[in-house]
Each structure stands twice: as C-alpha cells, then as structure tokens.
Amino acid sequence: MRAAPSAVGEAAEVARPVGIGLTLPRSASLTEALLAPATCTVQASELQELRALLLGELPRLVEELPPKERLQIGAYELAVARDHPERCALQRDGFVPSPARCRRAVGVAAVERCVRGRASTPHTAVAEVLNSGLEDLAAAARAQGGQLPPWWAQWYAGLALGGRATVQAEAVTWATQLWTALDWCRFGRPPVIGGRDDWWECPGRRSLVVRGRAEVRVWAGGRPVMLVVASGFPGIGWRAELAQRALVVALARGENPVPARVVGLWPSSGLVRICEVDAAALFEAAAALVSAVGTWVDALVGLRHGEPVAR
Amino acid sequence: MRERRGALSAEALLARLRGDADERPAVDPGLAGGLRDWFEDVLGAAGGSPDAPVVRVTKETVNQVLVCEAHALSRTAMPRTVTIELARGVLVDALFRQWVTLGDIAEPWADATAAVECAGDEAVVRFIGDLDTRSRDRLAEEIREHAARITSVWPVSNPSWLARTQERLEVPLGGGRLVLSGVVDLAFGAPCAGRASVCLVELKSGARRLEHRGDLHYYALLETLRGGAPPFRIATYYSATGELDVEQVGEDVLLGAMHRTLAGSERLCRLAAGAEPARTANPLCAWCAELPGCGPGHGRAGSRVPKTAGDPTAEERVWADSPCWVEEEIV
C-alpha cells in the first residue's frame, strides 16, 4: 500500500474536542452543535497549498491505472481502503440495488417532504416517495416526460409485495432516525436535505473523481455546515471521514466558502462527532484520500495482472 | 412489574404496550453516562491490548459464554446453520415487519419469502429451496398461522408512533475494542425529552424460553446507552400463541442486565485474547462440538440426552423443548 506523503501525514497529528454529551432532548443539543458559530477558518493560501499538494500526488498515483479505468472515491471507498484493503479488488462487480442500499435515497426524499410540510411523519412520507417513484417510472415509460424516475424505481417496481415492504421498512427506519435527530423548528430557513453530491475531478490523463455527500446542509454564520448520517459507530478514522466531505467542497467550489464544520451522526450507536473544519482537518482528509487512492490503484493494477492484493 | 397473560385483543395489546402516558418515568439524566462509565471502568481494569481483535457481544454470545466458555468458543468457529426453526423465525419476522409497515399481508408465504429474498438472506432462501414439498408445505402452513395471529391481534401502526423495525443497536466501549450489538424487531415512540418514551418489542415465533427475558433486558440496556434514556416498556410477543409479556424498565432491570452483560463481556474478551476456556457441565454438553475432548462434558451425570457431538439441529430442539434448564444452571 502506498504511504501518504509525509508533509500531509504530519498534519494529521492535531487533536480537537469532539462530540456532544447526553443532555436530553438530544435533538436540541445536536441542532445547537450544528448551528453554532464557526470556530476556525481556512485561509486561501492554505487551500492553495492543499490543492497543490493533491495535484502533485494524485495524478502521479492514478497514472498507473489502465487507460479506460475510472476511479471514483467517496466515503465508502475511503473506508474500504482504510479498513479492508483486501476488498478493494472485489468491489468491481456491478451495482445491485437492495433495501439497505436504497434506504438513504428514499429516506432523504422522505425527510425532505417532512421538513417542507408535505408529509407529517416519515412513515407517510416514505410511502409517498415510493409511490411517486413508481408514477415517474410509469410516466417515463409512456414517454410523457416529467420527472426523471429515481435510480431505484425500476428495481423497486419489479419486487413482489414482501420485497417492497422490506424496502419501505428499511427506509422508514432510516428516515425516522434522521427526522427525530434534529429539532427542525430551530432552523431559520429550511435546510437542504440530501441535495446534490459534491464532485471534484482531478485534472490529469487518467480519470479520478472524488465524491462528497451529506444528508443535511445548513448555513451557520455565513458558512455552510453539513450533517452526515453513517452506519455503525465512529471508527478511528472518523475525523478524516467527515473532513473529506468538506475537502470535496473546498476543491470543487472555488471561491465559495469552505464548510465550517461537518457533524457526523451514527444513529445505531447514538454517537455524534464534530469535525471543525480548519486547515489541519482538510490536510488530514487529503492524507486519507491520497492513501486510499494509492490502495485502490494498487488493487486495480494488481487485479489486472492477476496478483493478490496486499493486506 | 412484569405482566404475562394469554392471547389479547388488539385494543388490549396496544393498551398494555403503551401503558399510561402520564405514568412514564422521568429519566435520570446521569443514568446512561453512569452505566457507560461503569462499563468502561470494569473493562478498562480488565486490560486488553489495543491490537486485540474487536469483541462483538450479542444476546446469544452472552447466553452462551455464561453457560460454558468452551461451548461459546466452539460456537464462534461454527458456520451459521439454518434449521426449520430459524427459517420460520426469519420468515415470521419479515411478515411482522411488513404488517407494521404496510398494515397489509396479502399471501403470507409469498410475501415472507419475497421479503427474505429481497433482503439477501441467501442461506435461508437456499434452505427453503432445498426443502422437500411436504416440509415446505408444512412450513408454509405454519407461516400462515403465525400471520393470521399477527393480523388479527396486532394493531395497524399509526404513523405518529414512529415505528422502526429491525433497528440496529451498536454500543462501542473501550475505544471500540468491545461492541455491544443487537437488532430490535420493533421500537416505537419519539426520542426522550425528559420522560421515558420508547417501547421495544421482540417477536418470537417459537416457544417461550427463560432467556427471552434476559434478551429483552439486554436490549433495554443497549437502548439506554445509545439514546441516553431507558425505554419505558419492553415486550416479547409470541406469534405462535398471541401472548405478550410486558415489563416496565426500572433501574433494577438495567443494573441486572449490566452485571450480566459485564460478566459475559469480560469472559468473551478473555477468550478473544487467547485464554483457555473454562468448561462447565450443562445440558447442552451432549451437542457441543467440544465434547470429545471435554472432561466435565463427559462427566455430566444423569443426562437423558445421547452423547453425540455437534448436532445443531438437535441442539435447537433442546433449547426449544427445555425452557427451564437455564434457570437451574446460570440464574
């Protein structure tokens, strides 16, 4: 596995306070944490340095990729490279939808309906989102234009009642966890739920795309703030995992402000982690990105040559 | 207070689950943090290397390791074996989930198998596919009976209850070296804002067993550690009989669950670190894969079970048929 460049690696040593306590109701504490004023800033010169560092490292790493190979790195790929590098070579199968894989897509759309006042509960909203997906699919099939059907609609339409119930149940559970996690009345203007993913394409001869995703985006003190919902519980790499979302925004959005913080919520464990975004956090995320890209490139090149992947 | 009665009407079942909203206990804001600190202190004192493998604690592993460490260790090495009882449980769980979510079950067997297939439980799908026609028909008939009982007794969920099905609970301790985990069949109620507000329900398709109570207490503990507040009620619903066991959650329940989980966790950590497992004779010895080399197992006197090792199907039957032995051995 390739090591991160030392200059980037050294930036990862900074430690800051994190998380929220057990004060009840927890939705109020989490909302306050999300909306708190920014505690640190990132200078333009630091962003330039970061960009230069990545542009110096990443094109060199992906140069070894086969010409038509496209490497896309998001939170999932980062976690696989960090925790299970041996699995990188196994991740090339086609995407197969499942209840667990589409609960987020259905869930954010449902919570969005609740926040906009178009549904009173996640249970109702999820049913509406699923029905709406089927209607869009039917309209598309009749070539009537309108809304493009969501990616899961075709698969969902082919399921029997029991399968559809499982999809709905997964999405309701996911959406309810997000819906009850925040005190939605406290937001001055409605937050963006889900929203478009952030993308940054690394310039170079080979294709490398980095993706950032957040479940809730709000503004606090003139800077964006993100809430990320994750499964399980925060592992040792949680800070880089959260900062990666801000890194993609910083790289992709040019002059727009860098997020003030990224808050991670792990509903299964009830844990919250807060990453205040400063230069150190961004460099830490950059180190994790470089390391992950190296691991994935090694795996893909090894796979091409039939070699086992380093563990 | 613990209540147990026969089959109920939908209204009676709902009333027992919800209780009197005005009497739900106020939450001690320091309780969850105190329990967590207690766990951390004991597990921290027990030591353990940061490089040691992560120990995942479940209701099953706690039960097993408290019965016999050698038995628990042998089970970790065994692949998941699907039995007719396990398949029935998975299928009935899927139907219950469908009923809570949709309020509708069209054709129980088709719905349940479609759900299991969609969820990707390949072992159960394969097991069902491999059943001969007679066994499959018998299982399908059983599933229909369970579904009929669920739909006739279990109320259709109101969306305002905020029902969550198959909700995963994971509590990392010791910096993630130990993870208490479980999946609750049904949780409902909004998060706590001062008074306990969540009810947990476990669905059981098999016979009543003593350890079901410990399982529920374990889930109550996990919910407390996760959410910062204990559930106000925990319940087991038996879909074979329509019975509902309901229990209120007080500090005694949580402390009991904590002591039991701590005892099990300490043993599991010790085993994961490579310690020699203690061997304790118990009624499962005859079916334990460790039996051939186990002195206490061989020496267990008065057993009415044949001494042949490693037959999980038979073991499942013993667990189902002998509800009281755990009480004699470990409680």
PDB file of C-alpha atoms in Angstrom, chain B residues 90-225:
ATOM      1  CA  VAL B  90     -36.808 -15.227   9.827  1.00  0.00           C
ATOM      2  CA  LEU B  91     -39.989 -15.578   7.762  1.00  0.00           C
ATOM      3  CA  VAL B  92     -42.300 -14.564  10.612  1.00  0.00           C
ATOM      4  CA  ASP B  93     -40.028 -11.613  11.434  1.00  0.00           C
ATOM      5  CA  ALA B  94     -40.374 -10.477   7.807  1.00  0.00           C
ATOM      6  CA  LEU B  95     -44.165 -10.734   7.951  1.00  0.00           C
ATOM      7  CA  PHE B  96     -44.326  -8.861  11.227  1.00  0.00           C
ATOM      8  CA  ARG B  97     -42.197  -6.117   9.717  1.00  0.00           C
ATOM      9  CA  GLN B  98     -44.495  -5.986   6.697  1.00  0.00           C
ATOM     10  CA  TRP B  99     -47.566  -5.767   8.902  1.00  0.00           C
ATOM     11  CA  VAL B 100     -46.100  -2.933  10.993  1.00  0.00           C
ATOM     12  CA  THR B 101     -45.003  -1.068   7.862  1.00  0.00           C
ATOM     13  CA  LEU B 102     -47.872  -1.628   5.430  1.00  0.00           C
ATOM     14  CA  GLY B 103     -50.705  -2.849   7.630  1.00  0.00           C
ATOM     15  CA  ASP B 104     -51.281  -5.478   4.989  1.00  0.00           C
ATOM     16  CA  ILE B 105     -50.261  -9.071   4.310  1.00  0.00           C
ATOM     17  CA  ALA B 106     -51.615 -10.441   1.028  1.00  0.00           C
ATOM     18  CA  GLU B 107     -50.332 -14.012   0.877  1.00  0.00           C
ATOM     19  CA  PRO B 108     -48.152 -14.867   3.881  1.00  0.00           C
ATOM     20  CA  TRP B 109     -45.855 -17.445   2.298  1.00  0.00           C
ATOM     21  CA  ALA B 110     -45.262 -15.484  -0.899  1.00  0.00           C
ATOM     22  CA  ASP B 111     -44.790 -12.225   0.995  1.00  0.00           C
ATOM     23  CA  ALA B 112     -42.399 -13.688   3.547  1.00  0.00           C
ATOM     24  CA  THR B 113     -40.214 -15.498   1.021  1.00  0.00           C
ATOM     25  CA  ALA B 114     -40.141 -12.433  -1.238  1.00  0.00           C
ATOM     26  CA  ALA B 115     -39.027 -10.311   1.722  1.00  0.00           C
ATOM     27  CA  VAL B 116     -36.264 -12.702   2.712  1.00  0.00           C
ATOM     28  CA  GLU B 117     -35.086 -12.936  -0.874  1.00  0.00           C
ATOM     29  CA  CYS B 118     -35.109  -9.164  -1.278  1.00  0.00           C
ATOM     30  CA  ALA B 119     -33.175  -8.711   1.960  1.00  0.00           C
ATOM     31  CA  GLY B 120     -30.485 -11.020   0.575  1.00  0.00           C
ATOM     32  CA  ASP B 121     -30.597 -13.745   3.243  1.00  0.00           C
ATOM     33  CA  GLU B 122     -29.214 -16.333   0.859  1.00  0.00           C
ATOM     34  CA  ALA B 123     -28.754 -19.085   3.464  1.00  0.00           C
ATOM     35  CA  VAL B 124     -32.444 -19.057   4.375  1.00  0.00           C
ATOM     36  CA  VAL B 125     -33.526 -18.771   0.737  1.00  0.00           C
ATOM     37  CA  ARG B 126     -31.353 -21.774  -0.129  1.00  0.00           C
ATOM     38  CA  PHE B 127     -32.650 -23.739   2.867  1.00  0.00           C
ATOM     39  CA  ILE B 128     -36.254 -23.132   1.856  1.00  0.00           C
ATOM     40  CA  GLY B 129     -35.485 -24.011  -1.738  1.00  0.00           C
ATOM     41  CA  ASP B 130     -33.921 -27.291  -0.670  1.00  0.00           C
ATOM     42  CA  LEU B 131     -36.901 -28.396   1.442  1.00  0.00           C
ATOM     43  CA  ASP B 132     -38.968 -31.240   0.072  1.00  0.00           C
ATOM     44  CA  THR B 133     -42.532 -30.406  -0.907  1.00  0.00           C
ATOM     45  CA  ARG B 134     -44.059 -31.841   2.249  1.00  0.00           C
ATOM     46  CA  SER B 135     -41.749 -29.936   4.590  1.00  0.00           C
ATOM     47  CA  ARG B 136     -42.207 -26.735   2.615  1.00  0.00           C
ATOM     48  CA  ASP B 137     -45.985 -27.076   2.675  1.00  0.00           C
ATOM     49  CA  ARG B 138     -45.889 -27.686   6.418  1.00  0.00           C
ATOM     50  CA  LEU B 139     -43.691 -24.631   6.950  1.00  0.00           C
ATOM     51  CA  ALA B 140     -45.951 -22.540   4.703  1.00  0.00           C
ATOM     52  CA  GLU B 141     -48.960 -23.612   6.729  1.00  0.00           C
ATOM     53  CA  GLU B 142     -47.186 -22.647   9.956  1.00  0.00           C
ATOM     54  CA  ILE B 143     -46.306 -19.264   8.473  1.00  0.00           C
ATOM     55  CA  ARG B 144     -49.945 -18.696   7.527  1.00  0.00           C
ATOM     56  CA  GLU B 145     -50.998 -19.464  11.105  1.00  0.00           C
ATOM     57  CA  HIS B 146     -48.481 -17.010  12.544  1.00  0.00           C
ATOM     58  CA  ALA B 147     -49.577 -14.360  10.022  1.00  0.00           C
ATOM     59  CA  ALA B 148     -53.236 -14.884  10.902  1.00  0.00           C
ATOM     60  CA  ARG B 149     -52.454 -14.348  14.566  1.00  0.00           C
ATOM     61  CA  ILE B 150     -50.387 -11.231  13.896  1.00  0.00           C
ATOM     62  CA  THR B 151     -53.009  -9.624  11.662  1.00  0.00           C
ATOM     63  CA  SER B 152     -55.887 -10.456  13.982  1.00  0.00           C
ATOM     64  CA  VAL B 153     -54.242  -9.261  17.176  1.00  0.00           C
ATOM     65  CA  TRP B 154     -51.544  -6.754  16.331  1.00  0.00           C
ATOM     66  CA  PRO B 155     -52.900  -3.248  15.712  1.00  0.00           C
ATOM     67  CA  VAL B 156     -52.148  -1.462  12.454  1.00  0.00           C
ATOM     68  CA  SER B 157     -49.423   1.051  13.234  1.00  0.00           C
ATOM     69  CA  ASN B 158     -50.322   4.692  13.445  1.00  0.00           C
ATOM     70  CA  PRO B 159     -47.616   6.736  11.637  1.00  0.00           C
ATOM     71  CA  SER B 160     -47.364   9.010  14.679  1.00  0.00           C
ATOM     72  CA  TRP B 161     -45.939   6.123  16.715  1.00  0.00           C
ATOM     73  CA  LEU B 162     -42.702   6.491  14.708  1.00  0.00           C
ATOM     74  CA  ALA B 163     -42.292   2.720  14.473  1.00  0.00           C
ATOM     75  CA  ARG B 164     -38.837   1.465  13.498  1.00  0.00           C
ATOM     76  CA  THR B 165     -38.424  -2.152  12.521  1.00  0.00           C
ATOM     77  CA  GLN B 166     -35.245  -4.221  12.723  1.00  0.00           C
ATOM     78  CA  GLU B 167     -33.481  -1.304  14.341  1.00  0.00           C
ATOM     79  CA  ARG B 168     -29.793  -1.942  14.872  1.00  0.00           C
ATOM     80  CA  LEU B 169     -28.204  -1.001  18.194  1.00  0.00           C
ATOM     81  CA  GLU B 170     -24.421  -0.851  18.495  1.00  0.00           C
ATOM     82  CA  VAL B 171     -22.611   0.452  21.540  1.00  0.00           C
ATOM     83  CA  PRO B 172     -18.824   0.616  21.257  1.00  0.00           C
ATOM     84  CA  LEU B 173     -16.870   0.516  24.507  1.00  0.00           C
ATOM     85  CA  GLY B 174     -13.194   0.664  25.329  1.00  0.00           C
ATOM     86  CA  GLY B 175     -12.454   2.741  22.249  1.00  0.00           C
ATOM     87  CA  GLY B 176     -14.301   0.281  20.025  1.00  0.00           C
ATOM     88  CA  ARG B 177     -12.465  -2.827  21.276  1.00  0.00           C
ATOM     89  CA  LEU B 178     -15.768  -4.185  22.545  1.00  0.00           C
ATOM     90  CA  VAL B 179     -19.079  -3.651  20.760  1.00  0.00           C
ATOM     91  CA  LEU B 180     -22.423  -4.484  22.334  1.00  0.00           C
ATOM     92  CA  SER B 181     -24.827  -5.076  19.486  1.00  0.00           C
ATOM     93  CA  GLY B 182     -28.330  -6.231  18.723  1.00  0.00           C
ATOM     94  CA  VAL B 183     -31.249  -5.776  16.367  1.00  0.00           C
ATOM     95  CA  VAL B 184     -34.637  -4.908  17.883  1.00  0.00           C
ATOM     96  CA  ASP B 185     -37.660  -6.193  15.963  1.00  0.00           C
ATOM     97  CA  LEU B 186     -39.767  -3.125  16.727  1.00  0.00           C
ATOM     98  CA  ALA B 187     -39.096   0.149  18.510  1.00  0.00           C
ATOM     99  CA  PHE B 188     -41.639   2.912  18.693  1.00  0.00           C
ATOM    100  CA  GLY B 189     -42.027   6.264  20.354  1.00  0.00           C
ATOM    101  CA  ALA B 190     -40.262   9.585  19.880  1.00  0.00           C
ATOM    102  CA  PRO B 191     -36.822  10.112  21.431  1.00  0.00           C
ATOM    103  CA  CYS B 192     -36.844  11.016  25.094  1.00  0.00           C
ATOM    104  CA  ALA B 193     -37.320  14.627  26.114  1.00  0.00           C
ATOM    105  CA  GLY B 194     -37.361  14.069  29.855  1.00  0.00           C
ATOM    106  CA  ARG B 195     -39.666  11.100  30.325  1.00  0.00           C
ATOM    107  CA  ALA B 196     -39.030   7.599  29.042  1.00  0.00           C
ATOM    108  CA  SER B 197     -40.762   7.427  25.675  1.00  0.00           C
ATOM    109  CA  VAL B 198     -39.614   4.385  23.717  1.00  0.00           C
ATOM    110  CA  CYS B 199     -41.078   0.878  23.752  1.00  0.00           C
ATOM    111  CA  LEU B 200     -39.115  -2.119  22.450  1.00  0.00           C
ATOM    112  CA  VAL B 201     -40.812  -5.270  21.174  1.00  0.00           C
ATOM    113  CA  GLU B 202     -39.227  -8.605  20.355  1.00  0.00           C
ATOM    114  CA  LEU B 203     -41.155 -11.074  18.247  1.00  0.00           C
ATOM    115  CA  LYS B 204     -40.714 -14.779  18.957  1.00  0.00           C
ATOM    116  CA  SER B 205     -42.116 -17.413  16.670  1.00  0.00           C
ATOM    117  CA  GLY B 206     -41.009 -20.323  18.861  1.00  0.00           C
ATOM    118  CA  ALA B 207     -41.853 -21.480  22.337  1.00  0.00           C
ATOM    119  CA  ARG B 208     -41.406 -19.333  25.407  1.00  0.00           C
ATOM    120  CA  ARG B 209     -37.923 -19.648  26.901  1.00  0.00           C
ATOM    121  CA  LEU B 210     -36.454 -18.249  30.048  1.00  0.00           C
ATOM    122  CA  GLU B 211     -33.598 -16.441  28.327  1.00  0.00           C
ATOM    123  CA  HIS B 212     -36.057 -14.302  26.345  1.00  0.00           C
ATOM    124  CA  ARG B 213     -36.365 -12.117  29.416  1.00  0.00           C
ATOM    125  CA  GLY B 214     -32.604 -11.634  29.624  1.00  0.00           C
ATOM    126  CA  ASP B 215     -32.559 -10.820  25.904  1.00  0.00           C
ATOM    127  CA  LEU B 216     -35.067  -8.020  26.431  1.00  0.00           C
ATOM    128  CA  HIS B 217     -33.143  -6.640  29.385  1.00  0.00           C
ATOM    129  CA  TYR B 218     -30.023  -6.633  27.236  1.00  0.00           C
ATOM    130  CA  TYR B 219     -31.853  -4.579  24.589  1.00  0.00           C
ATOM    131  CA  ALA B 220     -33.142  -2.180  27.245  1.00  0.00           C
ATOM    132  CA  LEU B 221     -29.553  -1.661  28.363  1.00  0.00           C
ATOM    133  CA  LEU B 222     -28.369  -1.029  24.811  1.00  0.00           C
ATOM    134  CA  GLU B 223     -31.164   1.444  24.144  1.00  0.00           C
ATOM    135  CA  THR B 224     -30.289   3.280  27.368  1.00  0.00           C
ATOM    136  CA  LEU B 225     -26.617   3.500  26.457  1.00  0.00           C
TER     137      LEU B 225
END
